[in-house]
PDB file of C-alpha atoms in Angstrom:
ATOM      1  CA  SER A   1      -0.085   0.265   0.003  1.00 80.00           C
ATOM      2  CA  ASN A   2       0.843   3.726   0.051  1.00 80.00           C
ATOM      3  CA  LEU A   3       1.155   5.722   3.095  1.00 73.00           C
ATOM      4  CA  ALA A   4      -2.321   6.345   2.652  1.00 76.00           C
ATOM      5  CA  GLY A   5      -3.308   2.974   3.529  1.00 78.00           C
ATOM      6  CA  VAL A   6      -4.359   2.167  -0.326  1.00 83.00           C
ATOM      7  CA  ILE A   7      -3.725  -0.931  -1.464  1.00 84.00           C
ATOM      8  CA  GLN A   8      -1.369  -0.973  -4.797  1.00 82.00           C
ATOM      9  CA  HIS A   9      -0.722  -4.694  -5.671  1.00 82.00           C
ATOM     10  CA  GLU A  10      -2.589  -7.620  -4.207  1.00 85.00           C
ATOM     11  CA  VAL A  11      -1.383 -11.362  -4.670  1.00 83.00           C
ATOM     12  CA  TYR A  12      -3.419 -14.541  -3.340  1.00 82.00           C
ATOM     13  CA  VAL A  13      -1.863 -17.658  -2.611  1.00 81.00           C
ATOM     14  CA  PRO A  14      -3.544 -20.503  -1.049  1.00 78.00           C
ATOM     15  CA  CYS A  15      -1.600 -22.730   1.791  1.00 76.00           C
ATOM     16  CA  GLY A  16      -2.091 -26.169   0.420  1.00 72.00           C
ATOM     17  CA  GLU A  17      -1.341 -28.802   2.610  1.00 72.00           C
ATOM     18  CA  THR A  18       2.545 -28.941   3.112  1.00 77.00           C
ATOM     19  CA  ASP A  19       4.831 -28.895   6.251  1.00 90.00           C
ATOM     20  CA  PRO A  20       5.626 -26.583   8.449  1.00 92.00           C
ATOM     21  CA  ALA A  21       8.918 -25.473   6.810  1.00 94.00           C
ATOM     22  CA  GLY A  22       6.788 -25.430   3.486  1.00 92.00           C
ATOM     23  CA  HIS A  23       4.739 -22.913   5.091  1.00 94.00           C
ATOM     24  CA  LEU A  24       7.532 -20.489   5.453  1.00 95.00           C
ATOM     25  CA  ASP A  25       9.395 -21.371   1.871  1.00 94.00           C
ATOM     26  CA  ARG A  26       5.617 -20.214   0.383  1.00 93.00           C
ATOM     27  CA  LEU A  27       5.404 -17.306   3.022  1.00 95.00           C
ATOM     28  CA  CYS A  28       9.328 -15.926   1.807  1.00 95.00           C
ATOM     29  CA  GLN A  29       8.044 -16.783  -2.078  1.00 93.00           C
ATOM     30  CA  LEU A  30       5.094 -14.608  -1.476  1.00 93.00           C
ATOM     31  CA  ILE A  31       6.832 -11.773   0.322  1.00 94.00           C
ATOM     32  CA  GLU A  32       9.788 -11.700  -2.788  1.00 94.00           C
ATOM     33  CA  ASP A  33       7.062 -11.817  -5.664  1.00 91.00           C
ATOM     34  CA  LEU A  34       5.054  -8.048  -3.522  1.00 91.00           C
ATOM     35  CA  LEU A  35       8.603  -6.742  -3.145  1.00 91.00           C
ATOM     36  CA  GLU A  36       9.586  -6.990  -6.916  1.00 89.00           C
ATOM     37  CA  ALA A  37       6.263  -6.183  -7.836  1.00 86.00           C
ATOM     38  CA  PRO A  38       5.927  -2.660  -9.917  1.00 84.00           C
ATOM     39  CA  ARG A  39       5.996   0.512  -7.730  1.00 81.00           C
ATOM     40  CA  PRO A  40       5.561   4.431  -8.482  1.00 79.00           C
ATOM     41  CA  ALA A  41       9.414   5.696  -8.894  1.00 79.00           C
ATOM     42  CA  GLY A  42      10.527   7.009  -5.890  1.00 77.00           C
ATOM     43  CA  GLN A  43       8.358   4.641  -3.215  1.00 81.00           C
ATOM     44  CA  ARG A  44      10.002   2.534  -1.639  1.00 85.00           C
ATOM     45  CA  VAL A  45       9.498  -0.241   1.392  1.00 89.00           C
ATOM     46  CA  ARG A  46       8.738   0.678   4.844  1.00 88.00           C
ATOM     47  CA  GLY A  47       7.748  -2.518   6.325  1.00 93.00           C
ATOM     48  CA  ILE A  48       6.147  -5.906   6.114  1.00 95.00           C
ATOM     49  CA  GLY A  49       3.642  -6.768   8.079  1.00 96.00           C
ATOM     50  CA  VAL A  50       2.357 -10.281   8.744  1.00 97.00           C
ATOM     51  CA  GLY A  51      -0.142 -11.526   9.756  1.00 96.00           C
ATOM     52  CA  VAL A  52      -0.597 -15.276  11.830  1.00 95.00           C
ATOM     53  CA  PRO A  53      -3.151 -17.856  12.443  1.00 93.00           C
ATOM     54  CA  GLY A  54      -2.065 -18.534  15.852  1.00 92.00           C
ATOM     55  CA  VAL A  55      -0.437 -16.703  19.179  1.00 94.00           C
ATOM     56  CA  THR A  56       1.953 -14.380  18.367  1.00 96.00           C
ATOM     57  CA  LEU A  57       4.531 -12.831  20.848  1.00 96.00           C
ATOM     58  CA  VAL A  58       4.492  -8.973  19.964  1.00 94.00           C
ATOM     59  CA  PRO A  59       7.012  -7.660  19.925  1.00 92.00           C
ATOM     60  CA  GLU A  60       9.053 -10.365  19.538  1.00 96.00           C
ATOM     61  CA  GLY A  61       7.361 -11.882  16.631  1.00 96.00           C
ATOM     62  CA  ILE A  62       7.459 -15.311  17.797  1.00 98.00           C
ATOM     63  CA  VAL A  63       4.754 -17.238  16.970  1.00 97.00           C
ATOM     64  CA  THR A  64       4.243 -19.992  20.037  1.00 96.00           C
ATOM     65  CA  TRP A  65       1.886 -21.722  18.236  1.00 92.00           C
ATOM     66  CA  ALA A  66       0.351 -22.393  14.974  1.00 92.00           C
ATOM     67  CA  PRO A  67      -1.965 -25.670  14.980  1.00 87.00           C
ATOM     68  CA  SER A  68      -2.628 -25.241  11.113  1.00 86.00           C
ATOM     69  CA  LEU A  69       0.858 -24.447   9.567  1.00 91.00           C
ATOM     70  CA  GLY A  70       2.517 -26.816  12.336  1.00 91.00           C
ATOM     71  CA  TRP A  71       4.540 -24.088  13.727  1.00 95.00           C
ATOM     72  CA  ARG A  72       5.743 -24.121  17.365  1.00 95.00           C
ATOM     73  CA  ASP A  73       8.440 -21.046  18.998  1.00 97.00           C
ATOM     74  CA  LEU A  74       8.644 -19.809  15.565  1.00 98.00           C
ATOM     75  CA  PRO A  75      10.661 -16.687  15.886  1.00 98.00           C
ATOM     76  CA  LEU A  76       8.545 -15.759  12.424  1.00 98.00           C
ATOM     77  CA  GLN A  77      10.508 -12.032  12.711  1.00 97.00           C
ATOM     78  CA  ASP A  78      13.702 -12.500  12.816  1.00 97.00           C
ATOM     79  CA  ILE A  79      13.849 -15.083  10.123  1.00 97.00           C
ATOM     80  CA  LEU A  80      12.453 -12.597   7.957  1.00 97.00           C
ATOM     81  CA  ALA A  81      14.498  -9.697   9.323  1.00 96.00           C
ATOM     82  CA  GLU A  82      17.349 -11.362   8.114  1.00 95.00           C
ATOM     83  CA  ARG A  83      16.512 -12.317   5.025  1.00 96.00           C
ATOM     84  CA  PHE A  84      14.675  -9.164   3.712  1.00 95.00           C
ATOM     85  CA  ASP A  85      16.364  -6.737   5.685  1.00 92.00           C
ATOM     86  CA  LEU A  86      13.378  -4.505   6.467  1.00 93.00           C
ATOM     87  CA  PRO A  87      11.572  -3.373   9.227  1.00 93.00           C
ATOM     88  CA  ILE A  88       9.046  -6.153   9.757  1.00 95.00           C
ATOM     89  CA  PHE A  89       5.773  -6.883  12.374  1.00 96.00           C
ATOM     90  CA  VAL A  90       4.486 -10.138  13.132  1.00 97.00           C
ATOM     91  CA  GLU A  91       1.165 -10.458  14.624  1.00 97.00           C
ATOM     92  CA  ASN A  92      -1.905 -12.749  14.819  1.00 97.00           C
ATOM     93  CA  ASP A  93      -4.011 -11.959  11.924  1.00 96.00           C
ATOM     94  CA  VAL A  94      -7.537 -11.905  13.373  1.00 97.00           C
ATOM     95  CA  ASN A  95      -5.971  -9.107  15.535  1.00 98.00           C
ATOM     96  CA  LEU A  96      -4.979  -7.616  12.152  1.00 98.00           C
ATOM     97  CA  ALA A  97      -8.377  -8.020  10.898  1.00 98.00           C
ATOM     98  CA  ALA A  98      -9.680  -6.200  14.129  1.00 98.00           C
ATOM     99  CA  LEU A  99      -7.485  -3.531  13.890  1.00 96.00           C
ATOM    100  CA  GLY A 100      -8.500  -3.131   9.568  1.00 96.00           C
ATOM    101  CA  GLU A 101     -12.317  -2.920  10.967  1.00 97.00           C
ATOM    102  CA  MET A 102     -11.351   0.008  13.141  1.00 96.00           C
ATOM    103  CA  GLY A 103      -9.869   1.986  10.521  1.00 93.00           C
ATOM    104  CA  PHE A 104     -11.155   1.377   7.809  1.00 93.00           C
ATOM    105  CA  GLY A 105     -13.936  -0.987   7.583  1.00 94.00           C
ATOM    106  CA  ALA A 106     -16.964  -1.553   9.906  1.00 95.00           C
ATOM    107  CA  ALA A 107     -15.985  -0.675  13.051  1.00 96.00           C
ATOM    108  CA  ARG A 108     -14.733   2.566  12.161  1.00 94.00           C
ATOM    109  CA  GLY A 109     -14.338   5.242  14.954  1.00 92.00           C
ATOM    110  CA  SER A 110     -15.208   2.609  17.878  1.00 96.00           C
ATOM    111  CA  ARG A 111     -13.190   1.920  20.485  1.00 96.00           C
ATOM    112  CA  ASN A 112     -14.514  -1.040  21.727  1.00 98.00           C
ATOM    113  CA  LEU A 113     -14.935  -3.674  19.184  1.00 98.00           C
ATOM    114  CA  VAL A 114     -14.347  -8.063  18.496  1.00 99.00           C
ATOM    115  CA  CYS A 115     -13.856  -8.823  15.133  1.00 98.00           C
ATOM    116  CA  ILE A 116     -14.517 -12.734  15.103  1.00 98.00           C
ATOM    117  CA  ALA A 117     -12.927 -14.671  12.041  1.00 97.00           C
ATOM    118  CA  VAL A 118     -15.126 -17.720  11.611  1.00 97.00           C
ATOM    119  CA  GLY A 119     -13.106 -20.109   8.657  1.00 93.00           C
ATOM    120  CA  THR A 120     -11.070 -23.552   9.263  1.00 90.00           C
ATOM    121  CA  GLY A 121     -10.660 -22.182  12.800  1.00 92.00           C
ATOM    122  CA  ILE A 122     -12.445 -19.168  14.687  1.00 96.00           C
ATOM    123  CA  GLY A 123     -10.812 -16.503  16.109  1.00 96.00           C
ATOM    124  CA  ALA A 124     -11.346 -13.010  17.577  1.00 98.00           C
ATOM    125  CA  GLY A 125      -9.173 -10.473  18.209  1.00 98.00           C
ATOM    126  CA  ILE A 126     -10.117  -8.223  20.910  1.00 98.00           C
ATOM    127  CA  ILE A 127      -9.835  -3.802  20.786  1.00 98.00           C
ATOM    128  CA  ILE A 128     -10.437  -2.565  24.277  1.00 98.00           C
ATOM    129  CA  ASP A 129      -9.946   1.547  24.346  1.00 97.00           C
ATOM    130  CA  GLY A 130      -8.986   1.722  21.137  1.00 95.00           C
ATOM    131  CA  ALA A 131      -5.542  -0.483  22.113  1.00 95.00           C
ATOM    132  CA  LEU A 132      -5.469  -4.917  21.334  1.00 96.00           C
ATOM    133  CA  TYR A 133      -5.537  -6.703  24.136  1.00 98.00           C
ATOM    134  CA  ARG A 134      -3.869  -9.909  23.920  1.00 96.00           C
ATOM    135  CA  GLY A 135      -3.672 -11.416  27.231  1.00 96.00           C
ATOM    136  CA  HIS A 136      -1.131 -12.791  29.917  1.00 96.00           C
ATOM    137  CA  ASN A 137       0.282 -15.349  26.938  1.00 94.00           C
ATOM    138  CA  HIS A 138      -1.045 -13.165  23.827  1.00 94.00           C
ATOM    139  CA  ALA A 139      -3.648 -16.044  23.781  1.00 94.00           C
ATOM    140  CA  ALA A 140      -6.713 -13.097  23.783  1.00 97.00           C
ATOM    141  CA  GLY A 141      -9.482 -14.335  21.378  1.00 96.00           C
ATOM    142  CA  GLU A 142      -8.394 -17.940  21.068  1.00 95.00           C
ATOM    143  CA  ILE A 143     -12.112 -18.639  21.204  1.00 97.00           C
ATOM    144  CA  GLY A 144     -12.605 -21.803  18.940  1.00 96.00           C
ATOM    145  CA  TYR A 145     -11.534 -23.186  22.715  1.00 96.00           C
ATOM    146  CA  LEU A 146     -14.614 -21.697  24.409  1.00 97.00           C
ATOM    147  CA  LEU A 147     -16.959 -24.977  25.270  1.00 96.00           C
ATOM    148  CA  PRO A 148     -20.305 -24.531  24.414  1.00 93.00           C
ATOM    149  CA  GLY A 149     -21.524 -26.771  27.010  1.00 92.00           C
ATOM    150  CA  ILE A 150     -20.736 -29.231  30.194  1.00 93.00           C
ATOM    151  CA  GLU A 151     -20.502 -32.130  27.899  1.00 93.00           C
ATOM    152  CA  PHE A 152     -17.076 -31.250  26.691  1.00 93.00           C
ATOM    153  CA  LEU A 153     -15.307 -30.692  30.239  1.00 93.00           C
ATOM    154  CA  GLY A 154     -12.819 -33.234  30.416  1.00 88.00           C
ATOM    155  CA  GLN A 155     -11.947 -33.712  26.520  1.00 90.00           C
ATOM    156  CA  ARG A 156      -9.126 -32.625  25.276  1.00 90.00           C
ATOM    157  CA  TYR A 157      -8.168 -30.221  22.507  1.00 87.00           C
ATOM    158  CA  ASP A 158      -4.834 -29.988  20.944  1.00 79.00           C
ATOM    159  CA  HIS A 159      -5.261 -29.028  17.748  1.00 80.00           C
ATOM    160  CA  PHE A 160      -9.191 -27.247  17.203  1.00 88.00           C
ATOM    161  CA  GLY A 161     -11.064 -26.231  20.092  1.00 94.00           C
ATOM    162  CA  ALA A 162     -14.537 -27.684  20.938  1.00 96.00           C
ATOM    163  CA  LEU A 163     -16.617 -24.523  19.473  1.00 97.00           C
ATOM    164  CA  GLU A 164     -13.816 -24.714  16.144  1.00 96.00           C
ATOM    165  CA  THR A 165     -15.040 -28.072  15.862  1.00 95.00           C
ATOM    166  CA  LEU A 166     -18.832 -27.475  15.552  1.00 97.00           C
ATOM    167  CA  ALA A 167     -19.103 -23.599  13.956  1.00 97.00           C
ATOM    168  CA  SER A 168     -15.747 -23.315  12.188  1.00 96.00           C
ATOM    169  CA  GLY A 169     -16.380 -23.774   7.922  1.00 96.00           C
ATOM    170  CA  THR A 170     -14.532 -27.369   8.741  1.00 94.00           C
ATOM    171  CA  GLY A 171     -17.209 -27.937  11.335  1.00 96.00           C
ATOM    172  CA  VAL A 172     -20.007 -27.182   9.382  1.00 97.00           C
ATOM    173  CA  ALA A 173     -19.099 -29.670   6.840  1.00 95.00           C
ATOM    174  CA  ARG A 174     -18.564 -32.696   9.131  1.00 94.00           C
ATOM    175  CA  ARG A 175     -22.353 -32.120  11.255  1.00 95.00           C
ATOM    176  CA  ALA A 176     -23.641 -31.810   8.006  1.00 94.00           C
ATOM    177  CA  ARG A 177     -22.048 -35.373   6.537  1.00 91.00           C
ATOM    178  CA  SER A 178     -22.908 -36.699   9.952  1.00 90.00           C
ATOM    179  CA  LEU A 179     -26.643 -35.814   9.814  1.00 91.00           C
ATOM    180  CA  LEU A 180     -26.789 -36.884   6.024  1.00 88.00           C
ATOM    181  CA  GLU A 181     -25.525 -40.523   6.790  1.00 84.00           C
ATOM    182  CA  ARG A 182     -27.623 -40.914   9.794  1.00 83.00           C
ATOM    183  CA  GLU A 183     -30.673 -39.816   7.958  1.00 74.00           C
ATOM    184  CA  GLY A 184     -29.467 -41.655   5.112  1.00 67.00           C
ATOM    185  CA  GLU A 185     -30.516 -39.315   2.271  1.00 65.00           C
ATOM    186  CA  GLU A 186     -28.193 -38.629  -0.788  1.00 62.00           C
ATOM    187  CA  VAL A 187     -24.159 -37.578   0.227  1.00 57.00           C
ATOM    188  CA  PHE A 188     -22.744 -35.588  -2.147  1.00 60.00           C
ATOM    189  CA  SER A 189     -20.778 -37.273  -4.704  1.00 52.00           C
ATOM    190  CA  GLN A 190     -17.745 -35.095  -3.481  1.00 66.00           C
ATOM    191  CA  GLU A 191     -17.227 -33.708   0.231  1.00 82.00           C
ATOM    192  CA  VAL A 192     -19.369 -31.494   1.512  1.00 87.00           C
ATOM    193  CA  THR A 193     -18.111 -27.929   2.044  1.00 92.00           C
ATOM    194  CA  ALA A 194     -19.628 -25.256   4.257  1.00 94.00           C
ATOM    195  CA  GLU A 195     -20.704 -23.368   1.281  1.00 94.00           C
ATOM    196  CA  ASP A 196     -22.740 -26.473   0.030  1.00 94.00           C
ATOM    197  CA  VAL A 197     -24.539 -26.440   3.184  1.00 95.00           C
ATOM    198  CA  PHE A 198     -25.355 -22.835   3.101  1.00 96.00           C
ATOM    199  CA  ALA A 199     -26.344 -23.105  -0.771  1.00 96.00           C
ATOM    200  CA  ALA A 200     -29.187 -25.545   0.393  1.00 94.00           C
ATOM    201  CA  ALA A 201     -30.105 -24.263   3.255  1.00 96.00           C
ATOM    202  CA  ARG A 202     -30.631 -21.095   0.563  1.00 96.00           C
ATOM    203  CA  GLU A 203     -32.485 -24.073  -1.550  1.00 95.00           C
ATOM    204  CA  GLY A 204     -34.997 -24.945   1.701  1.00 95.00           C
ATOM    205  CA  LYS A 205     -33.327 -28.512   2.352  1.00 93.00           C
ATOM    206  CA  SER A 206     -34.533 -29.461   5.945  1.00 93.00           C
ATOM    207  CA  TRP A 207     -31.128 -30.919   6.450  1.00 94.00           C
ATOM    208  CA  ALA A 208     -28.807 -28.304   5.420  1.00 95.00           C
ATOM    209  CA  LYS A 209     -31.619 -25.697   7.388  1.00 96.00           C
ATOM    210  CA  LYS A 210     -31.203 -28.003  10.705  1.00 96.00           C
ATOM    211  CA  VAL A 211     -27.414 -27.360  10.142  1.00 97.00           C
ATOM    212  CA  VAL A 212     -27.292 -23.650  10.066  1.00 98.00           C
ATOM    213  CA  SER A 213     -29.709 -23.504  12.568  1.00 98.00           C
ATOM    214  CA  GLU A 214     -27.276 -25.361  15.424  1.00 98.00           C
ATOM    215  CA  THR A 215     -24.379 -22.854  13.551  1.00 98.00           C
ATOM    216  CA  VAL A 216     -26.531 -19.969  14.413  1.00 98.00           C
ATOM    217  CA  ASP A 217     -26.949 -21.107  18.220  1.00 98.00           C
ATOM    218  CA  TYR A 218     -22.815 -22.346  18.243  1.00 98.00           C
ATOM    219  CA  LEU A 219     -21.676 -18.556  17.436  1.00 98.00           C
ATOM    220  CA  ALA A 220     -24.838 -16.992  19.426  1.00 98.00           C
ATOM    221  CA  LEU A 221     -23.386 -18.338  22.351  1.00 97.00           C
ATOM    222  CA  ALA A 222     -19.913 -17.711  22.294  1.00 98.00           C
ATOM    223  CA  ILE A 223     -21.378 -13.627  21.412  1.00 98.00           C
ATOM    224  CA  ALA A 224     -23.243 -14.347  24.053  1.00 98.00           C
ATOM    225  CA  SER A 225     -20.367 -14.545  26.373  1.00 97.00           C
ATOM    226  CA  ILE A 226     -17.778 -12.510  25.051  1.00 98.00           C
ATOM    227  CA  SER A 227     -20.170  -9.867  25.438  1.00 98.00           C
ATOM    228  CA  VAL A 228     -20.943 -10.372  28.911  1.00 98.00           C
ATOM    229  CA  VAL A 229     -17.095 -10.180  29.525  1.00 98.00           C
ATOM    230  CA  LEU A 230     -16.270  -6.646  27.471  1.00 98.00           C
ATOM    231  CA  ASP A 231     -19.155  -5.308  26.582  1.00 98.00           C
ATOM    232  CA  PRO A 232     -18.042  -4.025  23.231  1.00 98.00           C
ATOM    233  CA  GLU A 233     -20.140  -1.719  21.097  1.00 98.00           C
ATOM    234  CA  VAL A 234     -19.936  -3.519  18.043  1.00 98.00           C
ATOM    235  CA  VAL A 235     -19.034  -7.299  16.588  1.00 98.00           C
ATOM    236  CA  VAL A 236     -17.526  -7.416  13.439  1.00 98.00           C
ATOM    237  CA  LEU A 237     -18.124 -11.157  11.915  1.00 98.00           C
ATOM    238  CA  GLY A 238     -15.892 -12.800   9.139  1.00 96.00           C
ATOM    239  CA  GLY A 239     -13.615 -15.635   7.837  1.00 94.00           C
ATOM    240  CA  GLY A 240     -15.540 -17.376   4.979  1.00 92.00           C
ATOM    241  CA  VAL A 241     -18.154 -18.915   6.673  1.00 94.00           C
ATOM    242  CA  PHE A 242     -19.774 -15.151   7.098  1.00 93.00           C
ATOM    243  CA  ARG A 243     -19.842 -15.188   3.225  1.00 91.00           C
ATOM    244  CA  SER A 244     -23.168 -16.634   3.991  1.00 94.00           C
ATOM    245  CA  ALA A 245     -24.161 -13.509   6.423  1.00 94.00           C
ATOM    246  CA  ASP A 246     -27.176 -13.296   5.606  1.00 94.00           C
ATOM    247  CA  LEU A 247     -28.328 -16.561   6.674  1.00 96.00           C
ATOM    248  CA  LEU A 248     -26.303 -15.842  10.295  1.00 97.00           C
ATOM    249  CA  ILE A 249     -26.314 -12.369  11.525  1.00 97.00           C
ATOM    250  CA  GLU A 250     -29.954 -11.674  12.126  1.00 97.00           C
ATOM    251  CA  PRO A 251     -30.893 -15.268  13.311  1.00 98.00           C
ATOM    252  CA  ILE A 252     -27.872 -14.853  15.843  1.00 98.00           C
ATOM    253  CA  ARG A 253     -29.407 -11.164  16.956  1.00 98.00           C
ATOM    254  CA  ARG A 254     -33.006 -12.241  17.992  1.00 97.00           C
ATOM    255  CA  ARG A 255     -30.525 -15.335  20.047  1.00 98.00           C
ATOM    256  CA  LEU A 256     -29.224 -12.902  22.090  1.00 98.00           C
ATOM    257  CA  GLU A 257     -32.007 -10.225  22.456  1.00 97.00           C
ATOM    258  CA  GLY A 258     -33.482 -10.647  26.564  1.00 96.00           C
ATOM    259  CA  VAL A 259     -30.021 -12.924  27.117  1.00 96.00           C
ATOM    260  CA  ILE A 260     -27.963 -10.974  27.636  1.00 98.00           C
ATOM    261  CA  PRO A 261     -28.105  -7.394  29.410  1.00 97.00           C
ATOM    262  CA  TYR A 262     -26.639  -5.078  26.114  1.00 97.00           C
ATOM    263  CA  VAL A 263     -26.517  -6.602  22.646  1.00 98.00           C
ATOM    264  CA  PRO A 264     -24.027  -5.127  20.637  1.00 98.00           C
ATOM    265  CA  ARG A 265     -24.220  -4.194  16.826  1.00 98.00           C
ATOM    266  CA  ILE A 266     -23.574  -7.177  15.223  1.00 98.00           C
ATOM    267  CA  VAL A 267     -22.088  -6.846  11.743  1.00 97.00           C
ATOM    268  CA  ALA A 268     -20.325  -8.454   8.806  1.00 97.00           C
ATOM    269  CA  SER A 269     -17.155  -7.287   7.864  1.00 97.00           C
ATOM    270  CA  PRO A 270     -16.649  -4.850   4.721  1.00 96.00           C
ATOM    271  CA  LEU A 271     -13.530  -5.669   4.222  1.00 95.00           C
ATOM    272  CA  GLY A 272     -13.678  -9.448   3.933  1.00 92.00           C
ATOM    273  CA  ARG A 273     -10.570 -11.637   3.341  1.00 89.00           C
ATOM    274  CA  ARG A 274      -8.782  -7.242   2.533  1.00 93.00           C
ATOM    275  CA  ALA A 275      -9.477  -6.975   6.617  1.00 96.00           C
ATOM    276  CA  ALA A 276      -6.628  -8.637   7.953  1.00 96.00           C
ATOM    277  CA  VAL A 277      -4.567  -6.918   5.153  1.00 95.00           C
ATOM    278  CA  MET A 278      -5.455  -3.320   5.727  1.00 95.00           C
ATOM    279  CA  GLY A 279      -4.654  -4.184   9.582  1.00 96.00           C
ATOM    280  CA  ALA A 280      -1.019  -5.066   9.060  1.00 95.00           C
ATOM    281  CA  ILE A 281      -0.497  -2.057   6.671  1.00 93.00           C
ATOM    282  CA  MET A 282      -1.655   0.360   9.925  1.00 91.00           C
ATOM    283  CA  LEU A 283       0.386  -1.599  12.051  1.00 92.00           C
ATOM    284  CA  VAL A 284       3.462  -0.626   9.408  1.00 92.00           C
ATOM    285  CA  LEU A 285       2.727   2.596   9.204  1.00 88.00           C
ATOM    286  CA  ASN A 286       1.786   3.574  12.557  1.00 85.00           C
ATOM    287  CA  ALA A 287       5.262   1.856  13.324  1.00 84.00           C
ATOM    288  CA  THR A 288       7.359   3.726  10.947  1.00 77.00           C
ATOM    289  CA  THR A 289       6.054   6.947   9.991  1.00 67.00           C
ATOM    290  CA  GLU A 290       5.104   9.756  12.359  1.00 48.00           C
ATOM    291  CA  TYR A 291       1.852  10.319  10.515  1.00 39.00           C
ATOM    292  CA  PHE A 292      -1.154   8.403   9.175  1.00 41.00           C
ATOM    293  CA  VAL A 293      -3.928   9.626   7.013  1.00 44.00           C
ATOM    294  CA  VAL A 294      -6.830   7.276   6.962  1.00 44.00           C
ATOM    295  CA  LYS A 295      -8.686   6.978   2.949  1.00 42.00           C
ATOM    296  CA  ARG A 296     -11.675   5.379   2.258  1.00 43.00           C
ATOM    297  CA  LEU A 297     -10.961   2.172  -0.305  1.00 44.00           C
ATOM    298  CA  PRO A 298     -10.902   2.696  -3.436  1.00 43.00           C
TER     299      PRO A 298
END
């Protein structure tokens, strides 16, 4: 981006299935591709912001735990700084999304907010009085590990938490396949995805509507717990699952009415997958420049 936070070049690369070293190699290649992209004359790169789907120590930039990437205690910031000789800023990806929503998106002007991303996993970025809240272990917002009921006590969750197993994109797909098999209905020729479930719900398929209704329940429980503890002004919902926000947000609001003292404003992210990118831009610009001009996205 430029100094006004306007994105000038974008590259999207799927993570794919690989080992921990392969994920690191792919990240480095992506950064190299971006650094080699054409840019206006006279512009120089001031820094690099990186969002990681896992627990990240700040300001050290050590990824202590990122199960989806297989990273543990990885000094990512030092590795990238040595390779690229630029200021590097590493942060949890949903924390960056929260910054992006506060600066450019649905929470613009808010100082107390929660950004929840529901995709392959579930995580939250928490901003209190205008500042990110990370917690003692820098693990605040790992809401995928919320317990939706007492029956989840006594079980062990190493890679994905109890809520994630039910309400993430993979959790939605897993519950749908289980329901189809139990009821003896026709199973998709290919593996069911969350997108298949939401599409079937729009078509009025009873099994899909049941799965979506349960997903609403699980997410409403999570938002209720978060809201009574943090009392946010706004909860921004993003990630792949909320591409189907029309089936989720209004029912979640209805579930919360009369259940908690104050229902926050609940909105879908207008930034989509750009939210974490915009947060990374804010992070780098705030750290490397003496001024920051916020402009509308093109």
